[in-house]
């Protein structure tokens, strides 16, 4: 409502989803429709069904750039090659991956609010039902822990908490255990949490490190 009101005040056009454009997954392609045409592109390279909606928003913006709109081939290239670190990013090399045996996967996501929790939960339901999911999360005190965590709790086989190193405004691992209702286990570091998860589980699974862009940045920096 605020966006529509502000657009009216300044005389800016509004290009609205399901009114002016729509996007969907059509047999493994991204189908984008607007008033001018129906177009098919490759699905975005980013993991997660929510990225189809994100790609649709990007396309809606591109097709309203007038003479600056890229060609269809350039758009297809962008979708196939897009990268977004710490957004359901699989870690395939580095020290953390050496802690896990064959068959395990390590993933990283910087989402830190209720919407992010729901998106990750949706991806688990859609694509990760074949293997147990184990969470490692840390969060800043400015975030609402339960809004992020609640959609994920029933979908995670285990939850470990960590403090974000060198961040004064980070929750401690023990505080996050308390806020989770005592369901989680504290760990002294991400590496310690990974090692504990592997030691406690015979069946390979997916380890998702999540809850904060600060945490994600440190994981990426340390895992080079």
mmCIF file of C-alpha atoms in Angstrom:
data_model
loop_
_atom_site.group_PDB
_atom_site.id
_atom_site.type_symbol
_atom_site.label_atom_id
_atom_site.label_comp_id
_atom_site.label_asym_id
_atom_site.label_seq_id
_atom_site.Cartn_x
_atom_site.Cartn_y
_atom_site.Cartn_z
ATOM 1 C CA UNK A 1 0.000 0.000 0.000
ATOM 2 C CA UNK A 2 2.822 2.385 0.873
ATOM 3 C CA UNK A 3 4.489 1.750 -2.487
ATOM 4 C CA UNK A 4 1.276 2.369 -4.426
ATOM 5 C CA UNK A 5 0.571 5.555 -2.475
ATOM 6 C CA UNK A 6 4.073 6.894 -3.027
ATOM 7 C CA UNK A 7 3.974 6.031 -6.742
ATOM 8 C CA UNK A 8 0.735 7.989 -7.066
ATOM 9 C CA UNK A 9 2.227 10.985 -5.241
ATOM 10 C CA UNK A 10 5.200 11.249 -7.602
ATOM 11 C CA UNK A 11 3.407 10.132 -10.760
ATOM 12 C CA UNK A 12 5.473 6.976 -11.183
ATOM 13 C CA UNK A 13 4.034 4.044 -13.149
ATOM 14 C CA UNK A 14 3.491 0.760 -11.296
ATOM 15 C CA UNK A 15 4.150 -2.553 -13.060
ATOM 16 C CA UNK A 16 2.345 -5.110 -10.930
ATOM 17 C CA UNK A 17 2.734 -8.885 -10.846
ATOM 18 C CA UNK A 18 -0.389 -10.830 -11.914
ATOM 19 C CA UNK A 19 -1.789 -7.612 -13.387
ATOM 20 C CA UNK A 20 0.851 -6.443 -15.857
ATOM 21 C CA UNK A 21 3.077 -9.517 -15.921
ATOM 22 C CA UNK A 22 3.401 -13.080 -14.635
ATOM 23 C CA UNK A 23 6.101 -15.719 -14.356
ATOM 24 C CA UNK A 24 6.031 -19.494 -13.963
ATOM 25 C CA UNK A 25 7.999 -22.697 -14.390
ATOM 26 C CA UNK A 26 6.799 -24.250 -17.647
ATOM 27 C CA UNK A 27 8.270 -27.705 -18.241
ATOM 28 C CA UNK A 28 11.688 -26.683 -16.958
ATOM 29 C CA UNK A 29 11.753 -23.234 -18.556
ATOM 30 C CA UNK A 30 10.965 -19.817 -17.145
ATOM 31 C CA UNK A 31 7.790 -18.542 -18.807
ATOM 32 C CA UNK A 32 7.365 -14.767 -18.622
ATOM 33 C CA UNK A 33 4.209 -13.041 -19.866
ATOM 34 C CA UNK A 34 3.433 -9.359 -20.216
ATOM 35 C CA UNK A 35 1.019 -7.317 -22.341
ATOM 36 C CA UNK A 36 3.299 -7.560 -25.375
ATOM 37 C CA UNK A 37 4.373 -11.199 -25.511
ATOM 38 C CA UNK A 38 4.874 -14.591 -23.893
ATOM 39 C CA UNK A 39 8.544 -15.522 -23.672
ATOM 40 C CA UNK A 40 10.496 -18.543 -22.458
ATOM 41 C CA UNK A 41 13.953 -18.402 -20.911
ATOM 42 C CA UNK A 42 16.219 -20.816 -19.021
ATOM 43 C CA UNK A 43 15.430 -21.177 -15.333
ATOM 44 C CA UNK A 44 17.749 -19.058 -13.185
ATOM 45 C CA UNK A 45 20.944 -20.761 -12.055
ATOM 46 C CA UNK A 46 20.165 -19.830 -8.447
ATOM 47 C CA UNK A 47 18.836 -22.554 -6.163
ATOM 48 C CA UNK A 48 15.299 -22.284 -4.758
ATOM 49 C CA UNK A 49 11.813 -22.092 -6.225
ATOM 50 C CA UNK A 50 11.502 -18.513 -4.901
ATOM 51 C CA UNK A 51 14.190 -17.483 -7.402
ATOM 52 C CA UNK A 52 11.647 -17.912 -10.215
ATOM 53 C CA UNK A 53 9.627 -15.049 -8.729
ATOM 54 C CA UNK A 54 12.803 -13.009 -8.233
ATOM 55 C CA UNK A 55 13.744 -13.586 -11.872
ATOM 56 C CA UNK A 56 10.258 -12.478 -12.929
ATOM 57 C CA UNK A 57 10.656 -9.204 -11.059
ATOM 58 C CA UNK A 58 14.021 -8.639 -12.745
ATOM 59 C CA UNK A 59 12.510 -9.331 -16.172
ATOM 60 C CA UNK A 60 9.563 -7.023 -15.508
ATOM 61 C CA UNK A 61 12.050 -4.273 -14.705
ATOM 62 C CA UNK A 62 14.202 -5.025 -17.760
ATOM 63 C CA UNK A 63 11.257 -4.879 -20.146
ATOM 64 C CA UNK A 64 10.411 -1.416 -18.876
ATOM 65 C CA UNK A 65 13.838 0.053 -19.609
ATOM 66 C CA UNK A 66 12.883 1.018 -23.152
ATOM 67 C CA UNK A 67 15.910 1.308 -25.435
ATOM 68 C CA UNK A 68 18.171 0.091 -22.624
ATOM 69 C CA UNK A 69 16.495 -3.340 -22.452
ATOM 70 C CA UNK A 70 19.026 -6.144 -23.162
ATOM 71 C CA UNK A 71 18.430 -8.602 -25.996
ATOM 72 C CA UNK A 72 16.619 -11.883 -25.328
ATOM 73 C CA UNK A 73 19.894 -13.769 -25.786
ATOM 74 C CA UNK A 74 21.621 -11.524 -23.242
ATOM 75 C CA UNK A 75 18.785 -12.078 -20.763
ATOM 76 C CA UNK A 76 19.000 -15.856 -21.270
ATOM 77 C CA UNK A 77 22.769 -15.719 -20.711
ATOM 78 C CA UNK A 78 22.271 -13.746 -17.508
ATOM 79 C CA UNK A 79 19.738 -16.203 -16.115
ATOM 80 C CA UNK A 80 21.958 -19.189 -16.884
ATOM 81 C CA UNK A 81 25.069 -17.633 -15.365
ATOM 82 C CA UNK A 82 23.757 -15.602 -12.443
ATOM 83 C CA UNK A 83 25.621 -16.011 -9.152
ATOM 84 C CA UNK A 84 24.543 -14.789 -5.721
ATOM 85 C CA UNK A 85 26.896 -15.778 -2.892
ATOM 86 C CA UNK A 86 25.297 -16.951 0.360
ATOM 87 C CA UNK A 87 21.856 -17.496 -1.153
ATOM 88 C CA UNK A 88 21.434 -21.263 -0.974
ATOM 89 C CA UNK A 89 25.031 -21.552 -2.124
ATOM 90 C CA UNK A 90 26.582 -25.006 -2.042
ATOM 91 C CA UNK A 91 30.131 -25.057 -0.703
ATOM 92 C CA UNK A 92 32.066 -27.548 -2.799
ATOM 93 C CA UNK A 93 35.617 -26.824 -1.683
ATOM 94 C CA UNK A 94 37.532 -25.352 1.220
ATOM 95 C CA UNK A 95 38.266 -26.428 4.815
ATOM 96 C CA UNK A 96 34.628 -26.917 5.831
ATOM 97 C CA UNK A 97 33.972 -29.441 3.104
ATOM 98 C CA UNK A 98 36.932 -31.517 4.286
ATOM 99 C CA UNK A 99 35.075 -32.166 7.545
ATOM 100 C CA UNK A 100 32.281 -34.062 5.825
ATOM 101 C CA UNK A 101 32.479 -37.574 4.340
ATOM 102 C CA UNK A 102 31.281 -38.519 0.866
ATOM 103 C CA UNK A 103 27.537 -38.128 0.434
ATOM 104 C CA UNK A 104 27.260 -35.065 2.676
ATOM 105 C CA UNK A 105 26.613 -31.535 1.394
ATOM 106 C CA UNK A 106 27.369 -28.149 2.968
ATOM 107 C CA UNK A 107 25.187 -25.159 2.030
ATOM 108 C CA UNK A 108 25.211 -21.491 3.020
ATOM 109 C CA UNK A 109 22.402 -18.931 3.160
ATOM 110 C CA UNK A 110 22.517 -15.407 4.559
ATOM 111 C CA UNK A 111 18.742 -15.073 5.054
ATOM 112 C CA UNK A 112 17.863 -13.695 8.472
ATOM 113 C CA UNK A 113 14.128 -12.877 8.660
ATOM 114 C CA UNK A 114 10.767 -14.600 8.578
ATOM 115 C CA UNK A 115 10.436 -14.366 4.800
ATOM 116 C CA UNK A 116 13.842 -16.002 4.355
ATOM 117 C CA UNK A 117 12.911 -18.775 6.762
ATOM 118 C CA UNK A 118 9.764 -19.494 4.757
ATOM 119 C CA UNK A 119 11.682 -19.491 1.462
ATOM 120 C CA UNK A 120 14.241 -21.959 2.779
ATOM 121 C CA UNK A 121 11.472 -24.124 4.235
ATOM 122 C CA UNK A 122 9.742 -24.126 0.859
ATOM 123 C CA UNK A 123 12.938 -25.234 -0.836
ATOM 124 C CA UNK A 124 13.397 -28.049 1.677
ATOM 125 C CA UNK A 125 9.856 -29.254 0.998
ATOM 126 C CA UNK A 126 10.289 -28.972 -2.757
ATOM 127 C CA UNK A 127 13.815 -30.279 -3.342
ATOM 128 C CA UNK A 128 15.493 -31.594 -0.192
ATOM 129 C CA UNK A 129 13.147 -34.330 1.000
ATOM 130 C CA UNK A 130 15.611 -37.025 -0.056
ATOM 131 C CA UNK A 131 18.101 -36.326 2.738
ATOM 132 C CA UNK A 132 18.088 -35.079 6.357
ATOM 133 C CA UNK A 133 18.718 -31.362 6.869
ATOM 134 C CA UNK A 134 20.885 -30.115 9.735
ATOM 135 C CA UNK A 135 20.992 -26.415 10.618
ATOM 136 C CA UNK A 136 23.863 -24.368 11.957
ATOM 137 C CA UNK A 137 22.745 -20.828 12.661
ATOM 138 C CA UNK A 138 23.910 -17.606 14.230
ATOM 139 C CA UNK A 139 22.046 -14.297 14.358
ATOM 140 C CA UNK A 140 22.424 -10.661 15.256
ATOM 141 C CA UNK A 141 20.425 -9.255 18.153
ATOM 142 C CA UNK A 142 18.587 -6.910 15.793
ATOM 143 C CA UNK A 143 16.821 -9.895 14.185
ATOM 144 C CA UNK A 144 13.776 -11.850 15.350
ATOM 145 C CA UNK A 145 15.068 -15.349 15.907
ATOM 146 C CA UNK A 146 11.774 -17.205 16.076
ATOM 147 C CA UNK A 147 10.356 -15.608 12.934
ATOM 148 C CA UNK A 148 13.289 -17.008 10.991
ATOM 149 C CA UNK A 149 13.623 -20.314 12.814
ATOM 150 C CA UNK A 150 10.018 -21.435 13.269
ATOM 151 C CA UNK A 151 9.403 -22.463 9.631
ATOM 152 C CA UNK A 152 12.602 -24.524 9.735
ATOM 153 C CA UNK A 153 12.413 -26.304 13.090
ATOM 154 C CA UNK A 154 10.091 -29.128 12.017
ATOM 155 C CA UNK A 155 12.093 -29.653 8.836
ATOM 156 C CA UNK A 156 15.515 -29.941 10.494
ATOM 157 C CA UNK A 157 16.790 -33.150 12.017
ATOM 158 C CA UNK A 158 19.163 -31.166 14.213
ATOM 159 C CA UNK A 159 19.945 -27.532 15.008
ATOM 160 C CA UNK A 160 23.267 -26.171 16.255
ATOM 161 C CA UNK A 161 23.861 -22.572 17.300
ATOM 162 C CA UNK A 162 27.001 -20.462 17.037
ATOM 163 C CA UNK A 163 28.037 -16.945 17.952
ATOM 164 C CA UNK A 164 29.215 -14.759 15.070
ATOM 165 C CA UNK A 165 32.901 -14.181 15.675
ATOM 166 C CA UNK A 166 34.055 -10.596 16.280
ATOM 167 C CA UNK A 167 30.515 -9.197 16.169
ATOM 168 C CA UNK A 168 29.545 -7.525 19.444
ATOM 169 C CA UNK A 169 25.868 -7.487 18.486
ATOM 170 C CA UNK A 170 25.718 -11.239 17.889
ATOM 171 C CA UNK A 171 23.668 -13.542 20.073
ATOM 172 C CA UNK A 172 25.761 -16.066 21.936
ATOM 173 C CA UNK A 173 25.294 -19.729 21.118
ATOM 174 C CA UNK A 174 23.651 -20.317 24.509
ATOM 175 C CA UNK A 175 21.233 -17.406 24.047
ATOM 176 C CA UNK A 176 20.131 -18.892 20.735
ATOM 177 C CA UNK A 177 19.602 -22.274 22.393
ATOM 178 C CA UNK A 178 17.303 -20.593 24.918
ATOM 179 C CA UNK A 179 15.433 -18.695 22.215
ATOM 180 C CA UNK A 180 14.917 -21.914 20.284
ATOM 181 C CA UNK A 181 13.131 -23.402 23.278
ATOM 182 C CA UNK A 182 16.078 -25.595 24.188
ATOM 183 C CA UNK A 183 15.770 -27.607 20.985
ATOM 184 C CA UNK A 184 19.188 -26.617 19.624
ATOM 185 C CA UNK A 185 22.711 -27.477 20.750
ATOM 186 C CA UNK A 186 25.435 -24.860 21.192
ATOM 187 C CA UNK A 187 28.734 -25.127 19.337
ATOM 188 C CA UNK A 188 31.964 -23.213 19.785
ATOM 189 C CA UNK A 189 32.367 -22.628 16.044
ATOM 190 C CA UNK A 190 30.916 -23.553 12.675
ATOM 191 C CA UNK A 191 33.661 -26.165 12.220
ATOM 192 C CA UNK A 192 32.837 -27.637 15.619
ATOM 193 C CA UNK A 193 29.142 -27.787 14.711
ATOM 194 C CA UNK A 194 29.881 -29.511 11.391
ATOM 195 C CA UNK A 195 32.083 -32.054 13.138
ATOM 196 C CA UNK A 196 29.392 -32.735 15.761
ATOM 197 C CA UNK A 197 26.689 -33.233 13.133
ATOM 198 C CA UNK A 198 28.798 -35.720 11.183
ATOM 199 C CA UNK A 199 29.807 -37.585 14.359
ATOM 200 C CA UNK A 200 26.199 -37.876 15.546
ATOM 201 C CA UNK A 201 24.690 -39.092 12.271
ATOM 202 C CA UNK A 202 25.505 -42.218 10.292
ATOM 203 C CA UNK A 203 23.293 -41.237 7.370
ATOM 204 C CA UNK A 204 24.631 -38.518 5.053
ATOM 205 C CA UNK A 205 22.661 -35.277 5.029
ATOM 206 C CA UNK A 206 22.689 -31.619 4.093
ATOM 207 C CA UNK A 207 24.215 -29.107 6.479
ATOM 208 C CA UNK A 208 22.812 -25.590 6.062
ATOM 209 C CA UNK A 209 24.681 -22.700 7.691
ATOM 210 C CA UNK A 210 22.248 -19.797 7.948
ATOM 211 C CA UNK A 211 20.760 -16.896 9.908
ATOM 212 C CA UNK A 212 22.977 -13.941 9.118
ATOM 213 C CA UNK A 213 24.831 -12.252 6.278
ATOM 214 C CA UNK A 214 27.556 -11.450 8.804
ATOM 215 C CA UNK A 215 27.933 -15.157 9.545
ATOM 216 C CA UNK A 216 27.807 -16.022 5.849
ATOM 217 C CA UNK A 217 30.534 -13.509 5.067
ATOM 218 C CA UNK A 218 32.827 -14.940 7.718
ATOM 219 C CA UNK A 219 32.185 -18.490 6.526
ATOM 220 C CA UNK A 220 33.057 -17.524 2.948
ATOM 221 C CA UNK A 221 36.168 -15.676 4.063
ATOM 222 C CA UNK A 222 37.386 -18.567 6.217
ATOM 223 C CA UNK A 223 36.498 -21.258 3.677
ATOM 224 C CA UNK A 224 38.690 -19.953 0.845
#
